[in-house]
PDB file of C-alpha atoms and ligand atoms in Angstrom:
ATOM      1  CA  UNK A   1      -3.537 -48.900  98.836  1.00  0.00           C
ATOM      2  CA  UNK A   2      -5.622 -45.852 100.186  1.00  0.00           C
ATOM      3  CA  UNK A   3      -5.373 -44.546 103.210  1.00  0.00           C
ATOM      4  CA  UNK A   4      -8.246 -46.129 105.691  1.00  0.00           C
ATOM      5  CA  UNK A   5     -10.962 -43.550 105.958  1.00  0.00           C
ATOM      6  CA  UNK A   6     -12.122 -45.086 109.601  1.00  0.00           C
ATOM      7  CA  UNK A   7     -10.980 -44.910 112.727  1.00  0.00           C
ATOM      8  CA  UNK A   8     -10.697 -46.123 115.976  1.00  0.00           C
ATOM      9  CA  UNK A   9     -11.616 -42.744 117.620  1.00  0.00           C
ATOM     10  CA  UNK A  10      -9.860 -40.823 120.322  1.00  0.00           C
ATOM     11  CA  UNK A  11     -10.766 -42.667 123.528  1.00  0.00           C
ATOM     12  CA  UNK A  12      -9.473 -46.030 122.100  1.00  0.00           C
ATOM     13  CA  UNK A  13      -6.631 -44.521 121.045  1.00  0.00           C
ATOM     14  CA  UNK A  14      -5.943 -42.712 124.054  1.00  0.00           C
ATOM     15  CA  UNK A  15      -6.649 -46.025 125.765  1.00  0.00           C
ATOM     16  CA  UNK A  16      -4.045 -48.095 123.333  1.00  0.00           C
ATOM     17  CA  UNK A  17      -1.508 -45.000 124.210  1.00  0.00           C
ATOM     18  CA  UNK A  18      -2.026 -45.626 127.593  1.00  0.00           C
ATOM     19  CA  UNK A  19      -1.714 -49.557 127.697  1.00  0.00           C
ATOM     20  CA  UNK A  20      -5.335 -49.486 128.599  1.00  0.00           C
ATOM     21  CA  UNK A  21      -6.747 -52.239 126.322  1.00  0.00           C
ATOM     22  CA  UNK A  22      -6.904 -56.337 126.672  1.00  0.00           C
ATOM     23  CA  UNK A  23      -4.345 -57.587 124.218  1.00  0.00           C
ATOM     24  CA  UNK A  24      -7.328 -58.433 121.639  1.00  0.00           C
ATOM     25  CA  UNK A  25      -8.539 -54.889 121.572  1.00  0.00           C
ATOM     26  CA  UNK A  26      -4.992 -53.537 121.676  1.00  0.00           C
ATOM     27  CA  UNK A  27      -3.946 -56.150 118.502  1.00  0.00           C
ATOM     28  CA  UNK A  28      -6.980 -54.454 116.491  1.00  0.00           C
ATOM     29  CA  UNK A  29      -6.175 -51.025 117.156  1.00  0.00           C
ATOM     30  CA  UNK A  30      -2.531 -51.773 116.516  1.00  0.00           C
ATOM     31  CA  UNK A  31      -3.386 -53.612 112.672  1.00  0.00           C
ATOM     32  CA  UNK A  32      -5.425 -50.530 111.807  1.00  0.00           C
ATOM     33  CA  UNK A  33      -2.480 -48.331 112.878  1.00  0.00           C
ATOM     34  CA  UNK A  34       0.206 -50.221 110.474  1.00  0.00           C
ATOM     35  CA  UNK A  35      -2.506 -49.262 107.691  1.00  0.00           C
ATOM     36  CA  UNK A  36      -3.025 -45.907 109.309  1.00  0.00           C
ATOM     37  CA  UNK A  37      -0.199 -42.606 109.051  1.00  0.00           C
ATOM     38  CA  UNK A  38      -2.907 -40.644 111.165  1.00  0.00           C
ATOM     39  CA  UNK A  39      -3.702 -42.559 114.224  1.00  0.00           C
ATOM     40  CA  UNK A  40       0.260 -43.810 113.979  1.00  0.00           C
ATOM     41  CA  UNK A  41       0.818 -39.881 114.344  1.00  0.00           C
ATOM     42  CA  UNK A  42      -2.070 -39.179 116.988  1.00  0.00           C
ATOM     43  CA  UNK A  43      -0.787 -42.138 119.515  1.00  0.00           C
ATOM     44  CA  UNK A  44       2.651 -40.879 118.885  1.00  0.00           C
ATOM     45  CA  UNK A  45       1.504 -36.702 120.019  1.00  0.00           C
ATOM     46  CA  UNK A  46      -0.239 -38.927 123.022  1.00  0.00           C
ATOM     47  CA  UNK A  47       2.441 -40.945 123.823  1.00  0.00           C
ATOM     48  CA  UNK A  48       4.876 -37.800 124.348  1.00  0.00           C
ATOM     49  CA  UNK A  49       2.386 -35.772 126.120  1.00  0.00           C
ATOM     50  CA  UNK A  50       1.807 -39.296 128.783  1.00  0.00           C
ATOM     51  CA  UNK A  51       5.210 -39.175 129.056  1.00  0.00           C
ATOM     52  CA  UNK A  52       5.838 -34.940 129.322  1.00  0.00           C
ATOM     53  CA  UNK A  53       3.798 -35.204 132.575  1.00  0.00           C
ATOM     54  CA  UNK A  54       4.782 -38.406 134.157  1.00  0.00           C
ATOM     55  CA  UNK A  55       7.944 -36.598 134.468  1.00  0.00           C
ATOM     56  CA  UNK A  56       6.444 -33.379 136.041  1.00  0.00           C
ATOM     57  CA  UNK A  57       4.667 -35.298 138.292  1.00  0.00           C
ATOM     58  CA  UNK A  58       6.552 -34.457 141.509  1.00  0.00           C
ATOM     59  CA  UNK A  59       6.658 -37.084 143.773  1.00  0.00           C
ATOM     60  CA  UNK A  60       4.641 -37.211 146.975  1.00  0.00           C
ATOM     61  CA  UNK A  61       5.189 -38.577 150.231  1.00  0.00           C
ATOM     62  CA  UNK A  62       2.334 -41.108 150.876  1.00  0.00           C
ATOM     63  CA  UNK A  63       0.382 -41.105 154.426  1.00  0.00           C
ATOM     64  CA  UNK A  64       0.707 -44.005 156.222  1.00  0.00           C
ATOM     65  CA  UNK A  65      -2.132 -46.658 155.159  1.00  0.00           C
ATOM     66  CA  UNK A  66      -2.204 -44.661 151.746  1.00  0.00           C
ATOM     67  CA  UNK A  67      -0.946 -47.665 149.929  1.00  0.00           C
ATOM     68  CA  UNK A  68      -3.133 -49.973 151.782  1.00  0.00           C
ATOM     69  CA  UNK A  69      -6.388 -48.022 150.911  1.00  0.00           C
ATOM     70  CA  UNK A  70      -5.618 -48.135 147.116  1.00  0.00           C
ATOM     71  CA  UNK A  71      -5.273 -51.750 146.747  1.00  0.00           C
ATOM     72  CA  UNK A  72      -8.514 -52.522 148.656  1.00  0.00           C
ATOM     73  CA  UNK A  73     -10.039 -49.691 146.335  1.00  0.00           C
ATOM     74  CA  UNK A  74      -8.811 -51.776 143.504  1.00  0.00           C
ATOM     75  CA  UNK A  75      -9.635 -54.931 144.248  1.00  0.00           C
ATOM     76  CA  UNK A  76     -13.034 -53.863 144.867  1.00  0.00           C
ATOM     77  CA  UNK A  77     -13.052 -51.907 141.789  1.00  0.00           C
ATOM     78  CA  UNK A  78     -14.788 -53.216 138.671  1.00  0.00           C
ATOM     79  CA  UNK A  79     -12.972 -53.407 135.688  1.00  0.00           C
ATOM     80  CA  UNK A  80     -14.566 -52.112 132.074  1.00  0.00           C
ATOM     81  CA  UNK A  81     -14.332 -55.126 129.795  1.00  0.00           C
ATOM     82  CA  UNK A  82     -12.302 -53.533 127.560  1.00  0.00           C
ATOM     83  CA  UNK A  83      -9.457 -53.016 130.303  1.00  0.00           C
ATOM     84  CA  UNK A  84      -9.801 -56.585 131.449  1.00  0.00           C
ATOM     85  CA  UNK A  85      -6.832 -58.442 130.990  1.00  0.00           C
ATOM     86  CA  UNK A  86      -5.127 -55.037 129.637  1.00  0.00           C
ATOM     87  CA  UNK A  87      -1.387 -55.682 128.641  1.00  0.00           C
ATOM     88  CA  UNK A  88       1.608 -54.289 130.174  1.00  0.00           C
ATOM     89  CA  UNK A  89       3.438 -54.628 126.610  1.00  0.00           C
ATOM     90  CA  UNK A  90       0.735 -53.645 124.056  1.00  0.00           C
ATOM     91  CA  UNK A  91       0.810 -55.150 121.011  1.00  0.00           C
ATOM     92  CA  UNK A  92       2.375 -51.796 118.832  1.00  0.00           C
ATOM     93  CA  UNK A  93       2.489 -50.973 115.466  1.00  0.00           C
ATOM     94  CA  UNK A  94       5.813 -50.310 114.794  1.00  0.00           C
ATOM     95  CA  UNK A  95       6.280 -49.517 111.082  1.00  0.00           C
ATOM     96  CA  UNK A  96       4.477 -49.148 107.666  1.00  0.00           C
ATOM     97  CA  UNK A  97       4.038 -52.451 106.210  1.00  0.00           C
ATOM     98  CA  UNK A  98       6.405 -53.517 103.522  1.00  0.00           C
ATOM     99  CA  UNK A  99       4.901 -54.129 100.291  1.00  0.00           C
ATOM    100  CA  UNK A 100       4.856 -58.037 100.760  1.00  0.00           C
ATOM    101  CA  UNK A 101       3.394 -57.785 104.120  1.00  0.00           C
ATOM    102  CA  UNK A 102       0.493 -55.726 103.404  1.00  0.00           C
ATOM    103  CA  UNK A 103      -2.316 -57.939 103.824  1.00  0.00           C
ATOM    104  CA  UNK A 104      -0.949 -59.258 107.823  1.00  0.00           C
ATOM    105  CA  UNK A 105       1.297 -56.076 108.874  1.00  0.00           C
ATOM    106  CA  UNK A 106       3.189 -56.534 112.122  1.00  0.00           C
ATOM    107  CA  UNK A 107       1.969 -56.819 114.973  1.00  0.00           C
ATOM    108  CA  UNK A 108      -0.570 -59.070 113.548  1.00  0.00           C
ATOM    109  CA  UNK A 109       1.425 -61.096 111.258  1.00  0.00           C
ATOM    110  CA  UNK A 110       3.618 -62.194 114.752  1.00  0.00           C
ATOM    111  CA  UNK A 111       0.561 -63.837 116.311  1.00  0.00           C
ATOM    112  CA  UNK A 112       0.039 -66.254 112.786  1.00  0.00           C
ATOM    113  CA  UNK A 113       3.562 -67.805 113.181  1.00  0.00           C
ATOM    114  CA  UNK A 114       3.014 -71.522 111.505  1.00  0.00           C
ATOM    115  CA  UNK A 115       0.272 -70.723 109.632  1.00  0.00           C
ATOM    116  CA  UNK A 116       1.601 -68.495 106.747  1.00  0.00           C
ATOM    117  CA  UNK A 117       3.918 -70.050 103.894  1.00  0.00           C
ATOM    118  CA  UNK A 118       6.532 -69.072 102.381  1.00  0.00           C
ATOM    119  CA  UNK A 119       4.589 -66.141  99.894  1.00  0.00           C
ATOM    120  CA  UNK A 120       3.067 -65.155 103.163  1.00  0.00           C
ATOM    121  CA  UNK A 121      -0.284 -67.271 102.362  1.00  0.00           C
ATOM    122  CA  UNK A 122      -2.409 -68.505 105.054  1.00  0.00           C
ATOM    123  CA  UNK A 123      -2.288 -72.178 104.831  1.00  0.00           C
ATOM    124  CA  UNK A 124      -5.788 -73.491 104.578  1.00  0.00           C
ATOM    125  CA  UNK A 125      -6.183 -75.847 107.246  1.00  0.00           C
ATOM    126  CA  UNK A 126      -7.267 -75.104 110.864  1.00  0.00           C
ATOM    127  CA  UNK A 127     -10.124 -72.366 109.402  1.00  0.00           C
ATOM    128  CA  UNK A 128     -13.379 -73.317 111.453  1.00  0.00           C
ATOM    129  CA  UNK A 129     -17.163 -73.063 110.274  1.00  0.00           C
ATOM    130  CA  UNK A 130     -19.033 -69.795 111.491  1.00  0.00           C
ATOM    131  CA  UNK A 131     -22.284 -70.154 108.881  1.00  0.00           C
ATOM    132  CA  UNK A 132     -22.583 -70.880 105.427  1.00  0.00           C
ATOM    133  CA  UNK A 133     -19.584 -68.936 103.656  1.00  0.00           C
ATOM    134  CA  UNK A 134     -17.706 -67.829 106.463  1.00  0.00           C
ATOM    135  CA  UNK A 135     -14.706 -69.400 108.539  1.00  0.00           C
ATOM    136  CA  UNK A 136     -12.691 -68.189 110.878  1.00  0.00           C
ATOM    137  CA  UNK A 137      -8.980 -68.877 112.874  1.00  0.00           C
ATOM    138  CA  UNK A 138      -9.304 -68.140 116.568  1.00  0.00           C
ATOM    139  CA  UNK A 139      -5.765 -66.305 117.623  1.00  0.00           C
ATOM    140  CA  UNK A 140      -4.370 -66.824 121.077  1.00  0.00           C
ATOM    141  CA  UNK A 141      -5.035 -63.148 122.332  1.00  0.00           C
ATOM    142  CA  UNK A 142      -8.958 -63.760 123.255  1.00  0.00           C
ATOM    143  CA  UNK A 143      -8.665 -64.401 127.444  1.00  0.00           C
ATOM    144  CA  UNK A 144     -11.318 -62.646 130.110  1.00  0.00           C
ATOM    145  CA  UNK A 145     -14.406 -63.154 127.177  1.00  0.00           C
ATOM    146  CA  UNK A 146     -12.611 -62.026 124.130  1.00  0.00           C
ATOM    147  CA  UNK A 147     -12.822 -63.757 121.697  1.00  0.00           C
ATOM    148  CA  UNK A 148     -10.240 -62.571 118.259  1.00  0.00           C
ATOM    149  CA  UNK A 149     -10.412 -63.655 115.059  1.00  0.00           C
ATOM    150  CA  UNK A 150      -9.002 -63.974 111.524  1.00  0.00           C
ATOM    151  CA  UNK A 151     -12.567 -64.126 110.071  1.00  0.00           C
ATOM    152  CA  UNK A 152     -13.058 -65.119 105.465  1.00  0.00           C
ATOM    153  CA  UNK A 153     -16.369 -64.130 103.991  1.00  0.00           C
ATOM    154  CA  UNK A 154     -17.300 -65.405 100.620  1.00  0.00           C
ATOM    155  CA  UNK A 155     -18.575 -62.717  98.121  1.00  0.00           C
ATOM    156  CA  UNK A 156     -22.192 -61.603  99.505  1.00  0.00           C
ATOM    157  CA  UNK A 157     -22.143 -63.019 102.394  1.00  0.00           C
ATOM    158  CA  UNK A 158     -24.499 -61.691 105.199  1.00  0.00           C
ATOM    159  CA  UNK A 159     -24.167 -61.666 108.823  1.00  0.00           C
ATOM    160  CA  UNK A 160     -27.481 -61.754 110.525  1.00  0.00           C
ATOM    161  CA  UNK A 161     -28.304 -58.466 112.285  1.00  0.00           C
ATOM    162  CA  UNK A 162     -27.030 -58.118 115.484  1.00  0.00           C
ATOM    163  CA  UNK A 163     -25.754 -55.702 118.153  1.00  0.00           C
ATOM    164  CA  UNK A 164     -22.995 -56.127 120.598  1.00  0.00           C
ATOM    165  CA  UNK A 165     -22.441 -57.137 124.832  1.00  0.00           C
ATOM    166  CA  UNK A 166     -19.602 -54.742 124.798  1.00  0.00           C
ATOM    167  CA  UNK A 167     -17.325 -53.599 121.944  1.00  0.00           C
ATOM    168  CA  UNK A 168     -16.425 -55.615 118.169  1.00  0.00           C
ATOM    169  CA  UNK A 169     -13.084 -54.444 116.403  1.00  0.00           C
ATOM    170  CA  UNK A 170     -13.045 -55.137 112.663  1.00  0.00           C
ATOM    171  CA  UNK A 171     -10.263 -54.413 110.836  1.00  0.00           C
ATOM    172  CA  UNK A 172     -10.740 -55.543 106.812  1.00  0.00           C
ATOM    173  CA  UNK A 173      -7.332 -56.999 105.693  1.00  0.00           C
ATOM    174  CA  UNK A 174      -8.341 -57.868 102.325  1.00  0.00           C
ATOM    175  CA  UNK A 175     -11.841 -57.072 100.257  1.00  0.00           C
ATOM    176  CA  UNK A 176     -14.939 -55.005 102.044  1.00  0.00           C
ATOM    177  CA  UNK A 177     -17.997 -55.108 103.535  1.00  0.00           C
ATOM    178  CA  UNK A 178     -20.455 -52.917 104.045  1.00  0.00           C
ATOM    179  CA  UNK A 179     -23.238 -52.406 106.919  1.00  0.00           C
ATOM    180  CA  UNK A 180     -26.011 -49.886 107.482  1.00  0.00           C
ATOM    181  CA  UNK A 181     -22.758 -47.673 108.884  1.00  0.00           C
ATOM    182  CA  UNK A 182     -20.911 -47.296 105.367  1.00  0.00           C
ATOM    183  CA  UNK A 183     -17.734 -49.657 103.289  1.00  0.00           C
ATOM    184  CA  UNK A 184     -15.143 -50.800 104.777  1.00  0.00           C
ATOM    185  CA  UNK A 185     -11.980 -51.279 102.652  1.00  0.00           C
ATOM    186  CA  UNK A 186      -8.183 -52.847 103.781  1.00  0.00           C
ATOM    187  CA  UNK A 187      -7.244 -50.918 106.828  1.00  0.00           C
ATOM    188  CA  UNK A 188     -10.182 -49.755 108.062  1.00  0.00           C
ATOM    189  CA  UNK A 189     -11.902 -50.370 111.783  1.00  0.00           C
ATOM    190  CA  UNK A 190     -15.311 -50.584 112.616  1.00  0.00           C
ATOM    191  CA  UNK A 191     -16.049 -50.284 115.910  1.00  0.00           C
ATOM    192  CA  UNK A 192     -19.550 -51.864 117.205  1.00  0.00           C
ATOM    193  CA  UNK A 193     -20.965 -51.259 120.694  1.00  0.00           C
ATOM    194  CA  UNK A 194     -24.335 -52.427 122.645  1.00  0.00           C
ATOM    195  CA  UNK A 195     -26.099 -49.238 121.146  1.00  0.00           C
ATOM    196  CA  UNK A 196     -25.120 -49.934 117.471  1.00  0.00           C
ATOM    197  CA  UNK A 197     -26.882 -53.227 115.356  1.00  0.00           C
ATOM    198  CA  UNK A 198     -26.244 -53.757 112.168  1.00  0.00           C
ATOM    199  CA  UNK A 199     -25.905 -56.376 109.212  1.00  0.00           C
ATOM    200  CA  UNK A 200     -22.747 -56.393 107.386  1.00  0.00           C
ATOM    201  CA  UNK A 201     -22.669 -57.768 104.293  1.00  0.00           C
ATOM    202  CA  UNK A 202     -19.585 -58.389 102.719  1.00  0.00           C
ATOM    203  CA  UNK A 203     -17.655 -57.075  99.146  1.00  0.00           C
ATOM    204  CA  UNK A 204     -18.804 -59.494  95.939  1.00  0.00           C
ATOM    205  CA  UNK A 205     -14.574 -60.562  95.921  1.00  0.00           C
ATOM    206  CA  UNK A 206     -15.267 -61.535  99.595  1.00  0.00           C
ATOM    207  CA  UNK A 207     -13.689 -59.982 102.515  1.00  0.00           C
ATOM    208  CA  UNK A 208     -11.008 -61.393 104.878  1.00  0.00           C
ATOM    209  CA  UNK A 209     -10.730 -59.131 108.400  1.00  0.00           C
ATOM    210  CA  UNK A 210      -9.722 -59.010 112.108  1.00  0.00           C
ATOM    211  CA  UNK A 211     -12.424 -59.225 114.313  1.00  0.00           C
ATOM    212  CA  UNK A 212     -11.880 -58.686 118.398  1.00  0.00           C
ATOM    213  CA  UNK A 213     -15.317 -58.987 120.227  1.00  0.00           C
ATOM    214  CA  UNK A 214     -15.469 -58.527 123.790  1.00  0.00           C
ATOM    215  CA  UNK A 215     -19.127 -59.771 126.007  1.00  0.00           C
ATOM    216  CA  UNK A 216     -20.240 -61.812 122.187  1.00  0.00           C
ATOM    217  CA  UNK A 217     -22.810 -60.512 119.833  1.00  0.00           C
ATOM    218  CA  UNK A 218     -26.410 -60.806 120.157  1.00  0.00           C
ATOM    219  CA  UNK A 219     -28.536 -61.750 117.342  1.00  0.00           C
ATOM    220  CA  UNK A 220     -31.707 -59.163 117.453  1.00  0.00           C
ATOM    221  CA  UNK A 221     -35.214 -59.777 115.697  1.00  0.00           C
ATOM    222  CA  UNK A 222     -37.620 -62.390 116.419  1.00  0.00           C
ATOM    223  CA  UNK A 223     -35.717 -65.020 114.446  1.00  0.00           C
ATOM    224  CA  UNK A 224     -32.412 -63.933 115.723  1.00  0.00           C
ATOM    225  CA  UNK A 225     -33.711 -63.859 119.499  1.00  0.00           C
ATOM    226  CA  UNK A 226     -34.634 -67.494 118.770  1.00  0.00           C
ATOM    227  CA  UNK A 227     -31.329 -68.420 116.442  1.00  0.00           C
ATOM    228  CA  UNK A 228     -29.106 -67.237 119.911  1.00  0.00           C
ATOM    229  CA  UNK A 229     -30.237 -70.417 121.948  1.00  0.00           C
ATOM    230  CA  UNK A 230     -28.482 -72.410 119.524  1.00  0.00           C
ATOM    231  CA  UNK A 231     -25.582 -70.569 118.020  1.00  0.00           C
ATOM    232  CA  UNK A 232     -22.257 -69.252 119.440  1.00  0.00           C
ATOM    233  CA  UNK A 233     -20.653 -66.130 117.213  1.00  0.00           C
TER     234      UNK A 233
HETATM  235 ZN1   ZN B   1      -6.710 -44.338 111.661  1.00  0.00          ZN
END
């Protein structure tokens, strides 16, 4: 398999270092990184470098009411989305997938216990209709509006053009698609954001990929302004 040729970026990955993502975000950035030697290496560098100065960090005496005045800061503090529900333990990539494991690497493959066989298929019940040629699996890391997905697109299927309320992960597992942005090929991420619309369209062998979207898409257009009154992506 080649190595992916996109990436996640620096500020998500210094966000995954830091345990700064919800668990969807962090389980998209984590897939890519089983795929990925690079960003595998570049959380690593971040990782020791978080920890170098937590342990310079001298500690301070607090003033009295210090502790007091933080957590009413906090609480009145609005979250970004993509820290909402962020995870304590994040899901991590821990090791190059073995050879039969490279279409769900860990830490994916641990959240679609019961539903592969004994190959390592995905069974085919339980997919659920999206539009014509595409299905999807909801996985049980979407709280606080996330919604994450194992999503299956026939060859040549198109999503209508939309943009984003906050940020889509998609990691391709298996097959391509392509958008206005370039291909995306098994390991890759593409990140979307409310500045960025776009129509992917997938490979003609179909593509099968991870998709975390946090705050929904937004169909855009006159017909797609119209289609959102009645459909739910
Ligand atoms: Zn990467």
């Amino acid at each position: 398999m080649n190595r992916p040729t996109h990436h996640p970026g620096d500020m998500l990955l210094i966000d995954y270092a830091g345990g700064g993502l919800c668990e969807g975000a962090a389980l998209a950035v984590a897939t890519h990184m089983a795929f990925c030697p690079a960003c595998r290496h570049a959380v690593a560098e971040m990782e020791a470098v978080g920890g170098a100065l937590l342990d310079e960090l001298e500690p301070a005496p607090l003033s009295p009411g210090c502790l007091e005045m933080m957590m009413a800061r906090l609480d009145h503090e609005r979250p970004a989305p993509c820290r909402a529900g962020a995870v304590a333990s994040k899901p991590a990539a821990k090791s190059v997938p073995k050879s039969d494991c490279l279409r769900y690497p860990e830490p994916l493959r641990g959240y679609l216990r019961g539903r592969l066989d004994r190959d390592g298929r995905l069974a085919e019940e339980g997919w659920r209709f999206l539009q014509p040629g595409m299905r999807c699996i909801d996985l049980p890391a979407g709280a606080n509006g996330t919604t994450t997905r194992l999503i299956r697109m026939k060859g040549g299927v198109a999503v209508p053009r939309h943009t984003h309320g906050d940020i889509e992960l998609t990691v391709v597992l298996e097959g391509g698609f392509s958008d206005e942005f370039g291909a995306f090929q098994p390991g890759d991420i593409a990140v979307g954001d409310p500045s960025l619309e776009h129509r992917p369209v997938s490979d003609p062998e179909g593509c099968l990929c991870l998709a975390t979207t946090i705050g929904g898409l937004k169909l855009t257009g006159p017909v797609g302004r119209f289609l959102n009154r009645f459909i739910n992506f």
